[in-house]
């Protein structure tokens, strides 16, 4: 899993199933049901910490048909494996505006919709018109955007519902306007560290920023093993050496939570997903 996550961390998965179309996906889902396995769906591997030991589960990776993208008037219909960077590029090439705020967010459309990815002011749920997917039982289902509740970095889409494609509503704009918007988000992102990370580790508690709280608790630059709290933005943990273990990151997470509680009396909630056993 190390090679498949933006954190560059994680042990082996018991089963790894790249699937290229709905038929392959439903086939693997029936295998998973027969074997009574737990399964995870891997998008771009962002926002995720995978345990070091073998993950006793199946990991499904969508590719092929799930990477297709097309437009229909002011709407874009994109497979869940389309990366956000490809989506933004496609919109810009077609003079469609509304997705620029996603610039610099790693990962794929499916993962972004499940986690309602975005910035402080905008999130992808606002663009979603409909979602196609497959339930754990292998049934193809469609949801209208208005029937889904998008919250702060979450959506009420069950863990076992696999998003296969998403229809997004955008609006027509001029190329230079779209480019200018992208530049604004590019500059905002330059305040965040590059390198192997999972993006922001914690959700922002209401009315404040997790990064500022961790910073004010004096933890910037603190290291455990190969993992380090970024000195650029304290809500990022960086796998500085490329050899950090999930256990290092987990110890840092626990330390941050304790320190922020002791200093500020605030409980930080994880934004990233954990795959495996973390205690
Ligand atoms: N700050 C500090 N020290 C730090 C980090 C931040 O003092 O180490 C201060 C900043 O100076 C600023 C405030 O905290 O006054 C907010 O910081 P920033 O503008 O970086 O925004 P954020 O709340 O930390 C959120 C999202 C990011 C998103 C940015 C930009 C969350 C948890 N984070 O960060 O999303 O990119 O806004 O819109 O919602 C992510 O979800 O993975 C992510 C990185």
Short mmCIF file of C-alpha atoms and ligand atoms in Angstrom, two decimals:
data_model
loop_
_atom_site.label_atom_id
_atom_site.label_comp_id
_atom_site.label_asym_id
_atom_site.label_seq_id
_atom_site.Cartn_x
_atom_site.Cartn_y
_atom_site.Cartn_z
CA UNK A 1 0.00 0.00 0.00
CA UNK A 2 3.01 2.25 0.49
CA UNK A 3 3.30 2.80 -3.25
CA UNK A 4 -0.40 3.63 -3.52
CA UNK A 5 -0.81 6.28 -0.85
CA UNK A 6 0.25 9.93 -0.87
CA UNK A 7 1.69 9.35 2.62
CA UNK A 8 3.93 6.66 1.10
CA UNK A 9 3.13 4.47 4.11
CA UNK A 10 1.40 1.12 4.56
CA UNK A 11 1.95 -2.64 4.54
CA UNK A 12 0.63 -5.22 2.11
CA UNK A 13 -3.06 -5.85 1.46
CA UNK A 14 -4.28 -9.45 1.53
CA UNK A 15 -6.10 -8.90 -1.80
CA UNK A 16 -5.56 -6.07 -4.26
CA UNK A 17 -8.14 -5.81 -7.05
CA UNK A 18 -7.64 -3.24 -9.80
CA UNK A 19 -10.94 -3.19 -11.75
CA UNK A 20 -11.57 -1.55 -15.11
CA UNK A 21 -15.33 -1.67 -15.51
CA UNK A 22 -18.64 -2.39 -13.75
CA UNK A 23 -18.56 -6.10 -14.72
CA UNK A 24 -15.12 -6.59 -13.14
CA UNK A 25 -16.20 -4.61 -10.10
CA UNK A 26 -19.37 -6.67 -9.46
CA UNK A 27 -17.36 -9.86 -10.05
CA UNK A 28 -14.84 -8.89 -7.35
CA UNK A 29 -17.64 -7.84 -5.02
CA UNK A 30 -19.23 -11.28 -5.26
CA UNK A 31 -15.82 -12.87 -4.47
CA UNK A 32 -15.55 -10.53 -1.47
CA UNK A 33 -19.05 -11.50 -0.27
CA UNK A 34 -18.32 -15.23 -0.74
CA UNK A 35 -15.11 -14.95 1.28
CA UNK A 36 -16.81 -12.64 3.83
CA UNK A 37 -13.96 -10.15 3.45
CA UNK A 38 -13.88 -6.57 4.55
CA UNK A 39 -13.09 -4.27 1.65
CA UNK A 40 -11.82 -0.77 1.07
CA UNK A 41 -11.95 1.33 -2.08
CA UNK A 42 -8.74 3.14 -2.94
CA UNK A 43 -8.96 6.45 -4.77
CA UNK A 44 -5.82 8.52 -5.19
CA UNK A 45 -4.48 7.28 -1.83
CA UNK A 46 -4.79 10.74 -0.24
CA UNK A 47 -6.26 11.47 3.18
CA UNK A 48 -5.37 7.98 4.31
CA UNK A 49 -3.14 6.15 6.81
CA UNK A 50 -2.73 2.40 6.27
CA UNK A 51 -1.32 0.13 8.98
CA UNK A 52 2.19 -1.36 8.66
CA UNK A 53 1.09 -4.99 9.10
CA UNK A 54 -0.75 -6.94 6.41
CA UNK A 55 -4.24 -5.50 5.93
CA UNK A 56 -6.55 -8.52 6.22
CA UNK A 57 -8.99 -7.11 3.67
CA UNK A 58 -9.50 -6.58 -0.03
CA UNK A 59 -8.54 -3.28 -1.59
CA UNK A 60 -10.40 -2.31 -4.76
CA UNK A 61 -8.76 0.19 -7.10
CA UNK A 62 -10.91 1.67 -9.85
CA UNK A 63 -9.22 2.35 -13.22
CA UNK A 64 -10.08 2.00 -16.96
CA UNK A 65 -13.70 3.10 -17.58
CA UNK A 66 -13.72 4.81 -14.21
CA UNK A 67 -11.15 7.33 -15.48
CA UNK A 68 -13.36 8.61 -18.32
CA UNK A 69 -14.47 12.24 -18.46
CA UNK A 70 -16.91 14.03 -20.77
CA UNK A 71 -19.04 17.13 -20.86
CA UNK A 72 -22.71 17.71 -21.54
CA UNK A 73 -23.48 21.44 -21.78
CA UNK A 74 -22.43 22.98 -18.45
CA UNK A 75 -22.16 19.60 -16.81
CA UNK A 76 -19.21 17.28 -16.52
CA UNK A 77 -19.66 13.53 -16.09
CA UNK A 78 -16.51 12.01 -14.72
CA UNK A 79 -15.50 8.58 -13.47
CA UNK A 80 -14.65 8.33 -9.80
CA UNK A 81 -10.99 7.51 -10.61
CA UNK A 82 -10.48 10.85 -12.39
CA UNK A 83 -7.94 12.87 -10.42
CA UNK A 84 -8.98 16.32 -9.25
CA UNK A 85 -6.10 17.82 -11.24
CA UNK A 86 -7.38 16.15 -14.45
CA UNK A 87 -10.90 17.38 -13.66
CA UNK A 88 -9.73 20.99 -13.25
CA UNK A 89 -7.70 20.81 -16.46
CA UNK A 90 -10.67 19.38 -18.39
CA UNK A 91 -13.00 22.10 -17.05
CA UNK A 92 -10.50 24.85 -17.93
CA UNK A 93 -10.06 23.47 -21.48
CA UNK A 94 -13.84 23.51 -21.91
CA UNK A 95 -14.33 27.02 -20.43
CA UNK A 96 -16.22 25.62 -17.46
CA UNK A 97 -15.73 27.31 -14.12
CA UNK A 98 -16.61 26.26 -10.55
CA UNK A 99 -14.03 23.57 -9.78
CA UNK A 100 -10.93 25.79 -9.53
CA UNK A 101 -10.98 25.74 -5.70
CA UNK A 102 -10.03 22.05 -5.88
CA UNK A 103 -6.59 23.02 -7.20
CA UNK A 104 -3.79 21.31 -5.29
CA UNK A 105 -6.05 18.86 -3.43
CA UNK A 106 -4.63 15.40 -4.09
CA UNK A 107 -6.78 12.38 -4.86
CA UNK A 108 -9.61 11.29 -7.10
CA UNK A 109 -13.17 12.45 -7.63
CA UNK A 110 -14.79 9.47 -5.85
CA UNK A 111 -12.75 9.99 -2.68
CA UNK A 112 -13.24 13.75 -2.86
CA UNK A 113 -17.03 13.36 -3.03
CA UNK A 114 -17.14 10.83 -0.17
CA UNK A 115 -15.07 13.16 2.02
CA UNK A 116 -16.66 16.37 0.62
CA UNK A 117 -13.17 17.72 -0.09
CA UNK A 118 -12.61 21.43 -0.40
CA UNK A 119 -11.29 24.58 1.16
CA UNK A 120 -12.58 26.60 4.11
CA UNK A 121 -15.28 28.25 1.98
CA UNK A 122 -16.19 25.77 -0.73
CA UNK A 123 -16.53 22.02 -1.04
CA UNK A 124 -17.18 19.63 -3.87
CA UNK A 125 -20.66 18.64 -2.64
CA UNK A 126 -21.91 22.02 -3.88
CA UNK A 127 -21.15 20.92 -7.45
CA UNK A 128 -22.62 17.40 -7.32
CA UNK A 129 -25.75 16.89 -9.41
CA UNK A 130 -25.88 13.10 -9.30
CA UNK A 131 -23.82 10.11 -8.28
CA UNK A 132 -23.70 6.67 -9.88
CA UNK A 133 -22.38 3.77 -7.92
CA UNK A 134 -22.55 0.14 -6.94
CA UNK A 135 -23.69 -1.14 -3.54
CA UNK A 136 -21.75 -3.82 -1.67
CA UNK A 137 -24.38 -6.28 -2.96
CA UNK A 138 -23.39 -5.42 -6.52
CA UNK A 139 -26.51 -3.37 -7.39
CA UNK A 140 -26.07 -0.32 -9.61
CA UNK A 141 -27.68 2.75 -8.00
CA UNK A 142 -28.05 6.45 -8.80
CA UNK A 143 -28.46 9.27 -6.29
CA UNK A 144 -29.42 12.85 -6.96
CA UNK A 145 -27.07 15.43 -5.43
CA UNK A 146 -29.96 17.06 -3.55
CA UNK A 147 -30.74 13.75 -1.79
CA UNK A 148 -27.24 13.58 -0.31
CA UNK A 149 -26.31 15.48 2.82
CA UNK A 150 -22.85 16.96 2.51
CA UNK A 151 -21.26 18.15 5.75
CA UNK A 152 -17.84 19.42 6.70
CA UNK A 153 -15.50 16.86 5.13
CA UNK A 154 -18.22 14.20 5.05
CA UNK A 155 -21.24 12.98 3.10
CA UNK A 156 -23.90 10.46 4.05
CA UNK A 157 -22.69 7.94 1.47
CA UNK A 158 -22.20 4.55 3.11
CA UNK A 159 -18.74 2.96 3.34
CA UNK A 160 -19.81 0.02 1.20
CA UNK A 161 -21.32 2.16 -1.57
CA UNK A 162 -18.74 2.46 -4.34
CA UNK A 163 -19.02 5.65 -6.36
CA UNK A 164 -18.40 4.90 -10.03
CA UNK A 165 -19.13 8.28 -11.64
CA UNK A 166 -20.27 11.75 -10.70
CA UNK A 167 -22.15 14.44 -12.61
CA UNK A 168 -21.03 17.95 -11.69
CA UNK A 169 -22.75 21.27 -12.42
CA UNK A 170 -20.41 24.05 -13.54
CA UNK A 171 -20.89 27.33 -15.34
CA UNK A 172 -19.52 28.85 -18.52
CA UNK A 173 -16.69 31.30 -18.11
CA UNK A 174 -13.77 32.76 -20.04
CA UNK A 175 -10.44 30.96 -20.10
CA UNK A 176 -8.55 33.94 -18.61
CA UNK A 177 -11.03 34.14 -15.68
CA UNK A 178 -10.59 30.43 -14.95
CA UNK A 179 -6.80 30.74 -15.16
CA UNK A 180 -6.87 33.71 -12.77
CA UNK A 181 -8.99 31.73 -10.27
CA UNK A 182 -6.59 28.79 -10.47
CA UNK A 183 -3.69 31.12 -9.77
CA UNK A 184 -5.43 32.41 -6.61
CA UNK A 185 -5.82 28.84 -5.30
CA UNK A 186 -2.28 27.93 -6.38
CA UNK A 187 -0.93 30.76 -4.26
CA UNK A 188 -3.06 29.75 -1.25
CA UNK A 189 -1.75 26.20 -1.56
CA UNK A 190 1.85 27.38 -1.59
CA UNK A 191 1.43 27.97 2.19
CA UNK A 192 1.13 24.19 2.52
CA UNK A 193 3.98 21.71 2.48
CA UNK A 194 4.76 19.39 -0.43
CA UNK A 195 6.28 15.95 0.09
CA UNK A 196 4.73 12.70 1.27
CA UNK A 197 1.70 13.55 3.43
CA UNK A 198 -1.99 12.77 3.75
CA UNK A 199 -3.10 16.41 3.57
CA UNK A 200 -4.57 17.92 6.73
CA UNK A 201 -4.60 15.31 9.50
CA UNK A 202 -7.37 16.81 11.67
CA UNK A 203 -10.66 18.53 10.90
CA UNK A 204 -10.87 22.14 11.96
CA UNK A 205 -12.83 22.43 15.21
CA UNK A 206 -15.72 24.85 14.84
CA UNK A 207 -14.50 28.45 14.63
CA UNK A 208 -10.79 27.67 14.73
CA UNK A 209 -7.98 26.04 12.77
CA UNK A 210 -6.41 22.76 13.89
CA UNK A 211 -3.09 23.92 12.36
CA UNK A 212 -3.06 27.10 14.46
CA UNK A 213 -3.89 25.12 17.66
CA UNK A 214 -1.08 22.61 17.06
CA UNK A 215 1.29 25.45 16.20
CA UNK A 216 0.40 27.36 19.38
CA UNK A 217 0.93 24.16 21.38
CA UNK A 218 4.57 24.40 20.22
CA UNK A 219 4.62 21.20 18.21
CA UNK A 220 5.88 22.37 14.78
CA UNK A 221 8.89 20.32 13.69
CA UNK A 222 8.31 17.60 16.36
CA UNK A 223 9.46 14.19 15.04
CA UNK A 224 8.80 10.55 15.83
CA UNK A 225 10.76 8.09 13.70
CA UNK A 226 10.49 9.24 10.09
CA UNK A 227 7.32 11.29 10.68
CA UNK A 228 7.44 15.01 11.40
CA UNK A 229 4.89 17.72 12.17
CA UNK A 230 5.42 20.18 9.33
CA UNK A 231 7.13 23.40 10.31
CA UNK A 232 5.28 25.07 7.45
CA UNK A 233 1.71 24.04 8.43
CA UNK A 234 1.20 22.19 11.70
CA UNK A 235 -1.89 20.25 10.54
CA UNK A 236 0.32 18.27 8.14
CA UNK A 237 2.47 15.31 9.15
CA UNK A 238 5.25 14.71 6.66
CA UNK A 239 6.89 11.38 5.91
CA UNK A 240 10.19 13.19 5.74
CA UNK A 241 12.46 10.23 5.09
CA UNK A 242 10.02 8.33 2.85
CA UNK A 243 10.49 5.46 5.32
CA UNK A 244 8.16 6.56 8.13
CA UNK A 245 5.93 3.86 9.59
CA UNK A 246 2.20 4.13 10.25
CA UNK A 247 3.11 3.48 13.89
CA UNK A 248 5.30 6.65 13.93
CA UNK A 249 2.45 8.74 12.50
CA UNK A 250 -0.05 7.23 14.93
CA UNK A 251 2.17 8.05 17.93
CA UNK A 252 2.48 11.64 16.65
CA UNK A 253 -1.31 11.87 16.22
CA UNK A 254 -1.87 10.71 19.81
CA UNK A 255 0.75 13.14 21.10
CA UNK A 256 -0.82 16.07 19.20
CA UNK A 257 -4.29 15.23 20.52
CA UNK A 258 -3.03 15.05 24.10
CA UNK A 259 -1.02 18.27 23.88
CA UNK A 260 -3.83 20.24 22.19
CA UNK A 261 -6.26 18.99 24.86
CA UNK A 262 -3.86 19.93 27.68
CA UNK A 263 -3.04 23.38 26.24
CA UNK A 264 -6.35 24.45 24.66
CA UNK A 265 -8.97 22.06 26.12
CA UNK A 266 -10.05 21.12 22.56
CA UNK A 267 -10.48 17.57 21.22
CA UNK A 268 -9.17 17.22 17.68
CA UNK A 269 -11.06 14.89 15.35
CA UNK A 270 -9.25 13.04 12.57
CA UNK A 271 -9.89 14.10 8.99
CA UNK A 272 -7.83 11.27 7.53
CA UNK A 273 -9.18 7.72 7.25
CA UNK A 274 -7.47 4.86 9.05
CA UNK A 275 -7.23 1.46 7.40
CA UNK A 276 -6.31 -1.30 9.85
CA UNK A 277 -5.89 -1.48 13.60
CA UNK A 278 -4.88 1.70 15.39
CA UNK A 279 -5.17 1.82 19.18
N1 LIG B 1 -2.05 28.65 11.02
C1 LIG B 1 -1.05 28.78 11.95
N2 LIG B 1 -0.09 27.82 12.02
C2 LIG B 1 -0.08 26.72 11.20
C3 LIG B 1 -1.10 26.58 10.25
C4 LIG B 1 -2.09 27.57 10.17
O1 LIG B 1 -1.03 29.74 12.72
O2 LIG B 1 0.84 25.90 11.34
C5 LIG B 1 -3.07 29.71 10.91
C6 LIG B 1 -2.92 30.48 9.60
O3 LIG B 1 -1.99 31.51 9.72
C7 LIG B 1 -4.33 31.00 9.38
C8 LIG B 1 -5.23 29.90 10.02
O4 LIG B 1 -4.36 29.14 10.88
O5 LIG B 1 -4.54 32.18 10.10
C9 LIG B 1 -5.86 28.99 8.97
O6 LIG B 1 -4.84 28.37 8.20
P1 LIG B 1 -5.06 27.98 6.65
O7 LIG B 1 -5.49 29.18 5.89
O8 LIG B 1 -3.85 27.25 6.21
O9 LIG B 1 -6.31 27.04 6.65
P2 LIG B 1 -6.60 25.72 7.46
O10 LIG B 1 -7.85 25.95 8.24
O11 LIG B 1 -5.42 25.24 8.23
C10 LIG B 1 -8.10 24.66 5.61
C11 LIG B 1 -8.32 23.25 5.15
C12 LIG B 1 -7.29 22.86 4.09
C13 LIG B 1 -7.39 23.83 2.93
C14 LIG B 1 -7.11 25.25 3.48
C15 LIG B 1 -7.17 26.32 2.42
C16 LIG B 1 -9.17 21.78 6.90
C17 LIG B 1 -8.82 20.87 8.02
N3 LIG B 1 -8.14 22.36 6.28
O12 LIG B 1 -6.84 24.69 6.29
O13 LIG B 1 -7.64 21.57 3.63
O14 LIG B 1 -6.44 23.50 1.93
O15 LIG B 1 -8.11 25.54 4.50
O16 LIG B 1 -8.47 26.55 2.03
O17 LIG B 1 -10.35 21.95 6.59
C18 LIG B 1 -7.31 19.21 3.78
O18 LIG B 1 -8.52 19.15 3.96
O19 LIG B 1 -6.57 18.19 3.71
C19 LIG B 1 -6.70 20.54 3.69
C20 LIG B 1 -5.40 20.69 3.67
#
